Coordinates of C-alpha atoms in Angstrom, one line a residue:
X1 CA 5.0 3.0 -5.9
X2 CA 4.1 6.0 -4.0
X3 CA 0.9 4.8 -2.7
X4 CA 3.0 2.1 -0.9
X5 CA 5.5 4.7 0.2
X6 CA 2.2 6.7 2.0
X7 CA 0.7 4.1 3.2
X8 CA 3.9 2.8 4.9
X9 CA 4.6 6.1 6.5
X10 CA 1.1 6.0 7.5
X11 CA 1.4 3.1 9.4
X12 CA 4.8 4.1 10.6
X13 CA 4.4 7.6 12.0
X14 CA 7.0 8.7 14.6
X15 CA 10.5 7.7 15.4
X16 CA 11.9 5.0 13.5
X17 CA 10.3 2.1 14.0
X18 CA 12.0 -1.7 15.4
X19 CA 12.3 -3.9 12.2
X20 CA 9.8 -6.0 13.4
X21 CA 7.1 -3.5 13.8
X22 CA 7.6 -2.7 10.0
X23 CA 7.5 -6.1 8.7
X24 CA 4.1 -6.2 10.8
X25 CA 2.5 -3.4 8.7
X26 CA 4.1 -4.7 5.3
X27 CA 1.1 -7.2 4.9
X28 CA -1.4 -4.4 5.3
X29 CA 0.1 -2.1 3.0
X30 CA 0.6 -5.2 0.4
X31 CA -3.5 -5.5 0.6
X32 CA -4.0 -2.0 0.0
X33 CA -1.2 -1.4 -2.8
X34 CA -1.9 -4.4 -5.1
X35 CA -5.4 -3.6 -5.9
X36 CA -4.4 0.1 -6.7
X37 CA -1.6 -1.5 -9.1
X38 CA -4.2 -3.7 -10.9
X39 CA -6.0 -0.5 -11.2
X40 CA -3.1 0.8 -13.0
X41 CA -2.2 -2.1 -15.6
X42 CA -5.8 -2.7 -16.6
X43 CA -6.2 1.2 -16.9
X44 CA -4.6 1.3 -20.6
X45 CA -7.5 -0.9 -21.6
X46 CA -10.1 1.5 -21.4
X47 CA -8.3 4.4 -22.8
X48 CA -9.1 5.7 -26.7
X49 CA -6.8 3.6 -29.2
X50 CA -7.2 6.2 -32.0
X51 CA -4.8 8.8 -32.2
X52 CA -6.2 12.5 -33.9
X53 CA -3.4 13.9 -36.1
X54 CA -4.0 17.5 -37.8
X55 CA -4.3 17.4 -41.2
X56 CA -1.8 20.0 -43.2

């Protein structure tokens, strides 16, 4: 997801990082991802079933 990628870059601005500075940020970008994927399952539950098709 690109909101991962961001945030991951956020947190890991500058020259690359030591492995174990990015698996410190992986738990905060985790908290900040998942609710924005929840977001985007439950989304097609609120959009209009009904599809308008011109009549000929």
């Amino acid at each position: 997801m690109a909101l991962s990628g961001g945030l991951l870059a956020r947190e890991l601005h500058g020259p690359a990082p030591e492995p174990r500075a990015t698996a410190a940020v992986i738990p905060d970008v985790l908290f900040w991802d998942a609710p924005a994927a929840l977001v985007l399952v439950a989304l097609p539950a609120f959009l209009p079933r009904t599809v308008n098709r011109p009549t000929a």
